[in-house]
Coordinates of N, CA and C in Angstrom, one line a residue:
M240 N 35.6 127.1 126.2 CA 36.2 128.3 125.7 C 35.4 129.5 126.0
Y241 N 34.0 129.4 125.7 CA 33.1 130.5 126.0 C 33.1 130.9 127.5
K242 N 33.2 129.8 128.3 CA 33.1 130.0 129.7 C 34.3 130.9 130.2
K243 N 35.5 130.6 129.6 CA 36.7 131.3 129.9 C 36.6 132.8 129.5
I244 N 36.1 133.0 128.3 CA 35.9 134.4 127.8 C 34.9 135.1 128.7
G245 N 33.8 134.5 129.1 CA 32.8 135.1 130.0 C 33.4 135.4 131.3
I246 N 34.2 134.5 131.9 CA 34.8 134.8 133.2 C 35.8 135.9 133.0
G247 N 36.6 135.9 131.9 CA 37.5 137.0 131.7 C 36.9 138.4 131.6
I248 N 35.7 138.4 130.9 CA 35.0 139.7 130.8 C 34.5 140.1 132.1
I249 N 33.9 139.2 132.9 CA 33.4 139.6 134.2 C 34.5 140.1 135.1
L250 N 35.7 139.4 135.0 CA 36.8 139.8 135.8 C 37.3 141.2 135.4
C251 N 37.4 141.5 134.1 CA 37.8 142.8 133.7 C 36.8 143.9 134.1
V252 N 35.5 143.6 134.0 CA 34.5 144.6 134.5 C 34.7 144.8 136.0
F253 N 34.8 143.7 136.7 CA 35.0 143.8 138.2 C 36.2 144.6 138.5
L254 N 37.4 144.4 137.9 CA 38.6 145.1 138.2 C 38.4 146.6 137.8
F255 N 37.8 146.9 136.7 CA 37.7 148.3 136.3 C 36.7 149.1 137.2
F256 N 35.6 148.5 137.5 CA 34.6 149.3 138.2 C 34.9 149.3 139.7
L257 N 35.5 148.3 140.3 CA 35.7 148.3 141.7 C 37.1 148.9 142.1
T258 N 38.1 148.7 141.2 CA 39.4 149.2 141.6 C 39.8 150.4 140.7
N259 N 39.2 150.4 139.5 CA 39.5 151.5 138.5 C 41.0 151.5 138.2
I260 N 41.7 150.4 138.3 CA 43.2 150.3 138.1 C 43.5 149.9 136.7
V261 N 42.8 148.8 136.2 CA 43.2 148.3 134.9 C 41.9 148.1 134.1
M262 N 42.0 148.5 132.8 CA 40.9 148.2 131.9 C 41.5 147.5 130.7
V263 N 41.1 146.3 130.4 CA 41.6 145.5 129.3 C 40.8 146.0 128.1
I264 N 41.5 146.5 127.1 CA 40.9 147.0 125.9 C 40.9 145.9 124.9
V265 N 42.0 145.2 124.7 CA 42.2 144.2 123.7 C 43.0 143.1 124.3
E266 N 42.6 141.9 124.2 CA 43.5 140.7 124.6 C 43.1 139.6 123.7
N267 N 44.1 139.1 122.9 CA 43.9 138.0 122.1 C 45.3 137.2 122.0
R268 N 45.3 136.3 121.2 CA 46.6 135.4 121.1 C 47.8 136.2 120.6
T269 N 47.6 137.3 120.0 CA 48.7 138.1 119.4 C 49.2 139.2 120.3
G270 N 48.5 139.5 121.3 CA 48.9 140.6 122.2 C 47.8 141.2 123.0
K271 N 48.1 142.4 123.6 CA 47.0 143.0 124.3 C 47.3 144.5 124.5
I272 N 46.2 145.3 124.7 CA 46.3 146.7 125.0 C 45.6 147.0 126.2
L273 N 46.2 147.6 127.2 CA 45.6 147.9 128.5 C 45.6 149.4 128.7
I274 N 44.6 149.9 129.4 CA 44.7 151.3 130.0 C 44.8 151.1 131.5
E275 N 45.9 151.6 132.1 CA 46.1 151.4 133.5 C 46.2 152.7 134.2
E276 N 45.8 152.8 135.4 CA 45.9 153.9 136.3 C 47.2 153.8 137.1
T277 N 48.1 154.8 137.0 CA 49.4 154.8 137.7 C 49.4 156.0 138.6
E278 N 50.5 156.1 139.4 CA 50.6 157.3 140.3 C 50.6 158.6 139.5
D279 N 51.1 158.5 138.3 CA 51.3 159.7 137.4 C 50.1 159.9 136.5
G280 N 49.1 159.1 136.6 CA 47.9 159.2 135.7 C 47.7 158.0 134.9
K281 N 46.8 158.1 133.9 CA 46.5 156.9 133.1 C 47.5 156.7 132.0
V282 N 47.8 155.5 131.6 CA 48.7 155.1 130.5 C 48.0 154.0 129.7
V283 N 48.4 154.0 128.4 CA 48.1 152.9 127.5 C 49.3 152.0 127.5
V284 N 49.1 150.7 127.7 CA 50.2 149.8 127.7 C 50.0 148.8 126.5
L285 N 51.0 148.7 125.7 CA 51.0 147.8 124.5 C 51.9 146.6 124.8
Y286 N 51.3 145.4 124.6 CA 52.0 144.2 124.9 C 52.1 143.3 123.6
D287 N 53.1 142.5 123.6 CA 53.3 141.5 122.5 C 52.6 140.2 122.9
K288 N 52.7 139.1 122.1 CA 52.1 137.9 122.4 C 52.7 137.1 123.5
Q289 N 54.0 137.5 123.9 CA 54.7 136.9 125.0 C 54.4 137.6 126.3
N290 N 53.5 138.6 126.2 CA 53.2 139.4 127.4 C 54.3 140.4 127.8
H291 N 55.2 140.7 126.9 CA 56.2 141.7 127.1 C 55.7 143.1 126.8
V292 N 56.0 144.1 127.6 CA 55.6 145.5 127.3 C 56.4 146.0 126.2
I293 N 55.6 146.5 125.1 CA 56.3 147.1 124.0 C 56.4 148.5 124.2
D294 N 55.4 149.2 124.7 CA 55.5 150.6 125.0 C 54.4 151.0 126.0
T295 N 54.7 152.1 126.7 CA 53.7 152.7 127.7 C 53.6 154.1 127.3
V296 N 52.3 154.6 127.0 CA 52.1 155.9 126.6 C 51.1 156.6 127.5
S297 N 51.5 157.8 128.0 CA 50.6 158.6 128.9 C 49.4 158.9 128.1
C298 N 48.3 158.9 128.8 CA 47.0 159.2 128.1 C 46.1 160.1 128.9
I299 N 45.1 160.7 128.3 CA 44.2 161.6 129.0 C 42.9 160.9 129.2
E300 N 41.9 161.5 129.8 CA 40.6 160.9 130.1 C 39.9 160.5 128.8
K301 N 40.0 161.3 127.8 CA 39.3 161.0 126.5 C 40.2 160.2 125.5
T302 N 40.6 159.1 126.0 CA 41.4 158.2 125.1 C 40.6 157.0 124.7
S303 N 40.6 156.7 123.4 CA 39.9 155.6 122.9 C 40.8 154.6 122.1
V304 N 40.4 153.4 122.1 CA 41.1 152.3 121.3 C 40.1 151.7 120.4
T305 N 40.3 151.7 119.1 CA 39.4 151.2 118.1 C 40.1 150.2 117.3
Q306 N 39.5 149.0 117.2 CA 40.0 147.9 116.3 C 39.6 148.2 114.9
L307 N 40.6 148.4 114.0 CA 40.3 148.7 112.6 C 40.3 147.5 111.7
T308 N 41.2 146.5 112.0 CA 41.3 145.3 111.3 C 41.5 144.2 112.3
D309 N 41.8 143.0 111.9 CA 42.1 141.9 112.9 C 43.4 142.3 113.8
D310 N 44.3 143.0 113.1 CA 45.6 143.3 113.8 C 45.8 144.8 114.1
L311 N 45.1 145.7 113.4 CA 45.4 147.1 113.4 C 44.5 147.8 114.4
Y312 N 45.0 148.6 115.3 CA 44.3 149.4 116.3 C 44.7 150.8 116.2
E313 N 43.7 151.7 116.4 CA 43.9 153.1 116.5 C 43.7 153.5 117.9
I314 N 44.7 154.2 118.5 CA 44.6 154.8 119.8 C 44.6 156.3 119.6
A315 N 43.4 156.9 120.0 CA 43.2 158.3 119.8 C 43.0 159.0 121.1
Q316 N 43.5 160.2 121.2 CA 43.3 161.1 122.4 C 42.7 162.4 121.9
S317 N 41.4 162.6 122.3 CA 40.7 163.8 121.9 C 41.0 164.9 122.8
V318 N 41.4 166.0 122.3 CA 41.7 167.2 123.1 C 40.7 168.4 122.7
G319 N 39.6 168.0 122.2 CA 38.6 169.0 121.8 C 38.1 168.7 120.4
S320 N 37.0 169.2 120.0 CA 36.4 168.9 118.7 C 37.0 169.9 117.7
P321 N 37.6 169.5 116.6 CA 37.9 168.1 116.2 C 39.3 167.7 116.4
A322 N 40.0 168.3 117.4 CA 41.4 168.0 117.6 C 41.6 166.7 118.3
R323 N 42.5 165.8 117.7 CA 42.8 164.6 118.3 C 44.2 164.1 117.8
Y324 N 44.9 163.5 118.7 CA 46.2 162.9 118.4 C 46.0 161.4 118.4
V325 N 46.6 160.8 117.3 CA 46.3 159.4 117.0 C 47.6 158.7 116.7
F326 N 47.7 157.4 117.2 CA 48.8 156.6 116.7 C 48.2 155.2 116.5
Y327 N 48.9 154.4 115.7 CA 48.4 153.1 115.3 C 49.3 152.0 115.8
Y328 N 48.7 150.9 116.2 CA 49.5 149.7 116.7 C 49.1 148.5 116.0
D329 N 50.0 147.8 115.4 CA 49.8 146.5 114.8 C 50.1 145.4 115.8
I330 N 49.1 144.8 116.4 CA 49.2 144.0 117.5 C 49.9 142.7 117.2
K331 N 49.9 142.3 115.9 CA 50.5 141.0 115.5 C 52.0 141.2 115.3
T332 N 52.4 142.3 114.7 CA 53.9 142.6 114.4 C 54.5 143.5 115.4
C333 N 53.7 144.0 116.3 CA 54.2 145.0 117.4 C 54.8 146.3 116.8
R334 N 54.3 146.6 115.6 CA 54.7 147.9 115.0 C 53.8 149.0 115.6
E335 N 54.4 150.1 115.9 CA 53.7 151.3 116.4 C 54.1 152.5 115.6
S336 N 53.1 153.2 115.2 CA 53.3 154.4 114.3 C 53.7 155.6 115.2
E337 N 54.1 156.6 114.5 CA 54.3 157.9 115.2 C 53.0 158.5 115.5
V338 N 52.9 159.6 116.3 CA 51.7 160.2 116.6 C 51.3 161.2 115.5
F339 N 50.1 161.2 115.1 CA 49.6 162.1 114.0 C 48.5 163.0 114.6
F340 N 48.4 164.2 114.1 CA 47.3 165.2 114.5 C 46.3 165.1 113.4
N341 N 45.0 164.8 113.8 CA 43.9 164.7 112.9 C 44.1 164.0 111.6
P342 N 44.6 162.8 111.7 CA 44.9 162.1 110.4 C 43.7 161.6 109.7
I343 N 43.9 161.3 108.4 CA 42.9 160.6 107.6 C 43.6 159.2 107.3
L344 N 42.9 158.1 107.6 CA 43.4 156.8 107.4 C 43.0 156.4 106.0
I345 N 43.9 155.8 105.2 CA 43.6 155.4 103.8 C 43.9 153.9 103.7
E346 N 42.8 153.2 103.5 CA 42.9 151.7 103.2 C 43.7 151.0 104.2
Y347 N 43.7 151.4 105.5 CA 44.4 150.7 106.6 C 45.9 150.6 106.3
Q348 N 46.5 151.3 105.4 CA 47.9 151.2 105.0 C 48.6 152.5 105.0
Y349 N 47.9 153.6 104.7 CA 48.5 154.9 104.6 C 47.8 155.9 105.5
I350 N 48.5 157.0 105.8 CA 47.9 158.0 106.6 C 48.1 159.3 105.9
A351 N 47.2 160.2 106.0 CA 47.3 161.6 105.5 C 47.1 162.6 106.6
Y352 N 47.8 163.7 106.5 CA 47.7 164.7 107.5 C 48.2 166.0 106.9
M353 N 47.8 167.1 107.5 CA 48.3 168.4 107.0 C 49.5 168.9 107.8
E354 N 50.5 169.4 107.1 CA 51.7 170.0 107.8 C 52.1 171.2 107.1
D355 N 52.1 172.4 107.7 CA 52.5 173.6 107.1 C 51.7 173.9 105.8
G356 N 50.4 173.6 105.8 CA 49.6 173.9 104.7 C 49.7 172.9 103.5
E357 N 50.5 171.9 103.7 CA 50.6 170.9 102.7 C 50.1 169.5 103.2
L358 N 49.6 168.8 102.2 CA 49.1 167.4 102.5 C 50.2 166.4 102.5
V359 N 50.3 165.6 103.5 CA 51.4 164.6 103.6 C 50.7 163.3 103.6
I360 N 51.1 162.4 102.7 CA 50.6 161.0 102.7 C 51.8 160.1 102.8
C361 N 51.7 159.2 103.9 CA 52.8 158.3 104.2 C 52.2 156.9 104.5
D362 N 53.1 155.9 104.4 CA 52.9 154.6 105.0 C 52.7 154.8 106.5
I363 N 51.7 154.1 107.1 CA 51.4 154.3 108.5 C 52.6 154.1 109.4
F364 N 53.4 153.0 109.1 CA 54.5 152.6 110.0 C 55.9 153.0 109.5
N365 N 56.0 153.3 108.2 CA 57.4 153.5 107.7 C 57.4 154.5 106.6
K366 N 57.8 155.8 107.0 CA 57.8 156.9 106.0 C 58.9 156.6 105.0
D367 N 59.9 155.8 105.3 CA 60.9 155.5 104.3 C 60.3 154.6 103.1
M368 N 59.3 153.9 103.4 CA 58.7 153.0 102.4 C 57.9 153.9 101.4
Y369 N 57.1 154.8 102.0 CA 56.3 155.7 101.1 C 56.0 157.0 101.9
C370 N 56.3 158.1 101.3 CA 55.9 159.4 101.9 C 56.0 160.5 100.8
R371 N 54.9 161.2 100.7 CA 54.8 162.2 99.6 C 54.1 163.4 100.2
T372 N 54.6 164.6 99.8 CA 54.0 165.9 100.2 C 53.4 166.5 99.0
I373 N 52.2 167.0 99.2 CA 51.4 167.6 98.1 C 51.0 169.0 98.5
A374 N 51.5 170.0 97.6 CA 51.2 171.4 97.8 C 50.2 171.8 96.8
R375 N 49.1 172.3 97.3 CA 48.0 172.8 96.5 C 47.4 174.1 97.2
D376 N 46.5 174.7 96.5 CA 45.8 175.9 97.1 C 44.6 175.3 97.9
F377 N 44.9 174.6 98.9 CA 43.8 174.0 99.8 C 43.1 175.2 100.5
T378 N 41.8 175.1 100.6 CA 41.0 176.1 101.3 C 41.5 176.2 102.7
K379 N 41.7 177.4 103.2 CA 42.1 177.6 104.6 C 40.9 177.3 105.5
T380 N 41.0 176.4 106.4 CA 39.9 176.0 107.4 C 40.5 176.0 108.8
A381 N 39.6 176.1 109.8 CA 40.1 176.1 111.2 C 40.9 174.9 111.5
D382 N 40.4 173.7 111.0 CA 41.2 172.5 111.1 C 41.7 172.2 109.7
P383 N 43.0 172.4 109.4 CA 43.5 172.3 108.0 C 43.1 171.0 107.3
V384 N 43.0 169.9 108.0 CA 42.7 168.7 107.3 C 41.2 168.6 106.8
S385 N 40.4 169.6 107.3 CA 39.0 169.7 106.9 C 38.9 170.1 105.4
A386 N 40.0 170.6 104.8 CA 40.0 171.0 103.4 C 40.0 169.7 102.5
I387 N 40.3 168.6 103.1 CA 40.3 167.3 102.4 C 39.0 166.6 102.6
R388 N 38.3 166.4 101.5 CA 36.9 165.7 101.6 C 37.1 164.2 101.6
S389 N 38.0 163.7 100.8 CA 38.2 162.2 100.9 C 39.6 161.9 100.2
I390 N 40.1 160.8 100.6 CA 41.3 160.2 99.9 C 41.1 158.7 99.8
T391 N 41.1 158.2 98.6 CA 41.0 156.7 98.4 C 42.1 156.2 97.4
L392 N 42.2 154.9 97.3 CA 43.1 154.3 96.3 C 42.2 153.8 95.2
D393 N 42.6 154.1 93.9 CA 41.9 153.5 92.8 C 42.4 152.1 92.5
G394 N 41.8 151.4 91.5 CA 42.2 150.0 91.2 C 43.6 149.8 90.8
E395 N 44.3 150.9 90.5 CA 45.7 150.8 90.1 C 46.7 151.3 91.2
G396 N 46.1 151.5 92.4 CA 47.0 151.9 93.5 C 47.3 153.3 93.6
R397 N 46.6 154.2 92.8 CA 46.9 155.6 92.8 C 45.9 156.3 93.8
F398 N 46.4 157.4 94.4 CA 45.6 158.1 95.3 C 44.6 159.0 94.6
V399 N 43.3 159.0 95.0 CA 42.3 159.8 94.4 C 41.9 160.8 95.6
I400 N 42.3 162.1 95.4 CA 42.1 163.1 96.4 C 41.0 164.0 96.0
E401 N 40.0 164.2 96.9 CA 39.0 165.2 96.7 C 39.1 166.3 97.8
Y402 N 39.3 167.5 97.3 CA 39.5 168.6 98.3 C 38.9 169.9 97.9
Y403 N 38.8 170.8 98.9 CA 38.3 172.1 98.7 C 39.5 173.0 98.3
Q404 N 39.3 173.8 97.3 CA 40.4 174.7 96.8 C 40.0 176.2 96.9
G405 N 40.8 177.0 97.4 CA 40.6 178.5 97.3 C 39.5 179.0 98.3
E406 N 39.3 180.3 98.2 CA 38.3 180.9 99.1 C 36.9 180.5 98.8
M407 N 36.6 180.1 97.6 CA 35.2 179.8 97.2 C 34.9 178.3 97.5
Y408 N 35.8 177.6 98.1 CA 35.5 176.1 98.4 C 35.2 175.3 97.2
E409 N 35.9 175.6 96.1 CA 35.7 174.8 94.9 C 36.2 173.4 95.1
I410 N 35.4 172.4 94.7 CA 35.7 171.0 94.9 C 36.6 170.5 93.7
V411 N 37.7 170.0 94.1 CA 38.7 169.5 93.1 C 38.9 168.0 93.3
T412 N 38.9 167.2 92.3 CA 39.3 165.8 92.4 C 40.5 165.6 91.6
E413 N 41.5 164.9 92.2 CA 42.8 164.7 91.5 C 43.3 163.3 91.8
T414 N 43.9 162.7 90.8 CA 44.5 161.4 90.9 C 46.0 161.5 90.8
L415 N 46.7 161.0 91.8 CA 48.1 161.1 91.9 C 48.8 159.7 91.8

């Protein structure tokens, strides 16, 4: 088994550096994620466990894939500090989230982001399951989500939000 993995890694490195066509980011028994070079540029390709293409997403040079849990991956495209577009892929269930701008991930289940000066907290993959908009006097910052210091879940499943409020950057902690 280790010999197969070693050969697979060597093959991937060989393909990437010599041909720069395919880079295997993730490959396991539940699916895989590839970054491929096409005539139109680079793309992220999401596969299921039967090796069927689930989606193909255009990407830029600064695209990263991060494994968050055994099944959850974050695909991020940086367009400058701190601007990034992110979507999530559950490799086991083949669920793909929508694209979020500068999101905050909460307990690998929820996502928070700013929209029109309001904080939006939703289920990563299904806004119909849970989605809430929170309007407060968030401090105006260059990156609106920077007004949010942290969001966690307490032992009862409630959101605990710590944020900057107003022009004086007053720190407020609130449980919702």
